[in-house]
Amino acid sequence: MEFSRKIEEKWQKKWEKAKIFEADPDPSKPKYYVTVAYPYPNSPQHIGHGRTYTLADVHARYMRMRGYNVLLPMAFHYTGTPVLAMAKRLADNDKGLISDFVNVYKIPREKLKDLSDPMAMARYFHQEIKNGMKEIGYSIDWRREFTTIDPHYNRFIEWQFQKLRQGGYISRGSHPVGWCPKDGNPVGQHDTVGDVEPEIGEFTLIKFRQDSLVYPAATLRPETVFGVTNIWLNPNSTYVRANVDGEQWIISQESVEKLVHLSRKVKVTATVEGKMLIGKHVENPATNTSILILPADFVDPKNATGVVMSVPAHAPYDYVALENIKKTPNKLKDYGIPAETIDSVKPIGMIEVPGYSEIPAADAVKKMKIQEQTDPKLEDATKEVYRHEYHNGRLRRNTGKYCGTPVAEAKDRVKKDLIQDGKATTMYELLNRPVFCRCKTECIVKIFEDQWFIDYGKPEWKALAHRNLDKMEILPEELRQEFSNVIDWLHEKACARKSGMGTRLPWDKEWIIESLSDSTIYMAYYTIVKHIKANRLQPGQLTDEVFDHIFLGKGEAKKIAEKVNLDTKVLEQMRSEFTYFYPLDSRHSGRDLVPNHLTFMIFNHTAIFPEDLWPRQIATNGSVMMEGAKMSKSFGNIIPLREGLTKFGADPVRLSVMSTAELLQDADFSPTIAKSMRDRVERLYKFVSELMKASGKRRTTSQPLTAIDRWMLSRLQEHIKKATEAMDKLAVRKAIHGVMYGLDQDFQWYQRRTAQHSGKRKLAIAHVHHQVTDAQVRMLAPVAPHACEELWEMMGGEGFVSLSSWPIPDESKVDIRAEENEALIASVLEDTLNITKATGATPKKIFYYVAARWKWQTWLKALEKSMSAKIAQKDLMKELMANAEMRAKAEKVSKFTVQITDDLNRMAEERKKRLVQIKLMDEAQALKEAKNFFEKELSAEVNIYDEEDAERYDPRSRAQVAKPGRPAIFIE
Ligand SMILES: [Zn+2]
């Protein structure tokens, strides 16, 4: 029989029937609570989705085997725009989406019509995703499943928001938010194409004037206003003359809508082509100098106001544009600008930076050999100049009162002063534009008035979040800083909108809580939903008082229960189940959720729960590539998860996504890898079948173990230790590689070494086989649970391997001497093969000469000395010559010490420690025990002598080159 999908299904049924993943409080066992971000049911899952969930499952399974009472629940996130937008696209007959659903995901075409209703879509994909999770074998407690639009869950979220409001964490006001002008809704990362978080920045608009007309130039570097040589406008764009808050502005047509969304009063009075404005003069408000308006194609009318100030000394883009324009004076003739005029426009250096000339932009452009405005290297040049100026630059004398001010400080001061003097204002803009809403409309910034916000900007709250982060385990640790930065820069977040599915704000019912705000503490809800369902509680019974009692221990159970007509016992059970499983031990998600969901989770827990119930660990992972390429519909390389499971099997898919990358790296899936994983599973399967046939189940032995047996068992302990350390850090790839390949390599060597055994050894060898496969199966069980269950059963294991214990390294089986013995045999074999390969001769007889006793004594002495410091041959000799026996062969000893000094000085400390422990090794005995093995491997007669054995056959005097651990070899 071979390993098959049928076997996987068999075990899934058995698990379900035995309810082994249904976790209830058990005071006799330590608990471990793992959750993973619940999915939006807006499409079927593909292989890429499998990674985060599989990692969480592997983690849960591992902890279960480590003796914990593990809870891994799952729910579905109906709230927010992901489901809504997808249903809308179907309703709008989006051809691309329909083609994906029909061709990639094989959804029946006639089904699509129903799915254009958001609720129908959510229900459909909910079931689809759930089936996939079962088919891949996740150890989920399905009794706790819920959706975010269940009325009971709504009550829970209402309670959460009341808590936030009572704690002063909710504010109402006007703040800039990412915005979809078509939907009229704020947009966050989960609402945009490609899951991009809209980054809002504040531009300074410096008012360059032409009489009463204002040209508001948008800049992120207001301090460079002193170096402005000209204004850039795009000659091919349309500009408008508009009354903005009482002033006459010239701005791009595209910026009008943006300014309106930023709460400015805008009235367009005329349109004017960009080219008509070129050649005019405006006045720099900071220096009162008159400057020219010049044409530039790189000016993007969609970015801020479409009016750009030019600082060629400090902005590489401006520098290159100005140089280019000077080279083609003819183009300027059309605008009536004479060549002499343009020649007189010279960069004005106004920041002094060590290591740069007066014109830093020119230095960078020359260094990077940039010629054209379209050169992508301009971006690097800009960053480089800015970095140096920001950190080391000071303003020059031509900046007046700012002279000597560091750039980092001048930036804010100049901006503040200009605004105060009415010479500038500000404008919010997306720094990472264009960002598109899921409805394909480009997002903008809106000052959202009278909106409800969660105020992540509160300093006291940030302090709490930092405190939680400091105590928390972050896997991998390298992401800690990123979390810390996110905590620092988070500010007010719009938490509600007017449309969609979800929970209404309890105090202002026209608002619906959005999806990154209703998903921050739901891990707590999993602990009680089981009771809500089993006792058919009504949403109305779940009052704030009830939740206060369950989650915060407030009030008296009996009184509270009576008030809502609830069995006191049920309320007490909910409270005790919550306190049993909380705090959350590990939260899993992809790393893209660091800047929002995961950090929101930290914040919200610290706002609502006491410190001992704050989450303890966050584990994040990278994504999945498909044969080295990003998985994308446009590449047509998406494999739906369930299709992958049918094609390759659950264990091979799990192994593939887990074994090709450590946490943060991108895993690389390919059918070839999945097939090779399948082969490995089958090989193991075959091996165990044969082992069972040959030796039966669980054979122990009274036969004595030989050095090679002890070697294998000793190596096994090392592999167990390494795999355990790796799993503790969720370095699953490392663990799989150690257990699958490292251990296998040793095991194959063992089989090779014991292939020629006498019948008397049969049971001892079978015993070792059992020990190895037993540990290997248990260590693979978290990743390949189905195959391991089957193997476990074949091997006569008790119960489910999923509930068995993870192997513990047995120190008493660690045998360094056996390991060093075996290292000797392996290296002698390798040396011999190298010689025969080099000479090309077929050997008939092989002679090994092991080092004489005095060499061992000398070598051990040198080894001990080398433990503390590097040894010098001279000192070593001096010590040895104190011994009369050594003095008698002083010349030989001297020659030998020269040979070994370097070797020892280079040897790794770890190895030295082992050798010092073993001391003298009986090499002759070790080689003699392996004589049959050598003869079979080398197809020649093997003879073993001591180097100084008078009887030895040694026609070429090879014996004398023997060193401890390195016998001399002679071949005939
Ligand atoms: Zn939209």
XYZ file of N, CA and C and ligand atoms in Angstrom, residues 179-185 187 191 436-441 443, ligand 1:
49
model
N -9.084 57.978 1.771
C -10.503 58.102 1.425
C -10.766 57.664 -0.004
N -11.866 56.936 -0.196
C -12.284 56.632 -1.558
C -13.407 57.591 -1.925
N -13.152 58.516 -2.874
C -14.185 59.498 -3.220
C -15.411 58.855 -3.851
N -15.223 57.650 -4.459
C -16.376 57.022 -5.103
C -17.305 56.393 -4.067
N -16.707 55.642 -3.127
C -17.525 54.985 -2.109
C -17.929 55.931 -0.995
N -17.177 57.011 -0.840
C -17.433 57.912 0.274
C -17.129 57.265 1.602
N -16.047 56.495 1.666
C -15.677 55.792 2.891
C -14.190 55.965 3.164
N -10.519 54.558 3.814
C -9.891 53.308 3.381
C -8.650 53.025 4.213
N -8.718 47.700 2.484
C -9.679 48.194 1.496
C -9.028 48.547 0.175
N -4.942 52.595 -4.759
C -6.288 52.425 -5.311
C -7.200 51.673 -4.363
N -8.408 52.163 -4.255
C -9.448 51.473 -3.504
C -9.762 50.157 -4.221
N -10.366 49.218 -3.519
C -10.734 47.967 -4.169
C -11.725 48.200 -5.308
N -12.384 49.363 -5.308
C -13.311 49.670 -6.401
C -12.565 50.299 -7.581
N -11.211 50.340 -7.494
C -10.341 50.816 -8.573
C -10.216 52.336 -8.649
N -10.890 53.066 -7.741
C -10.769 54.524 -7.718
C -9.498 54.904 -6.961
N -7.305 56.640 -4.343
C -7.626 57.171 -3.022
C -6.997 58.545 -2.830
Zn -13.781 52.778 -3.600
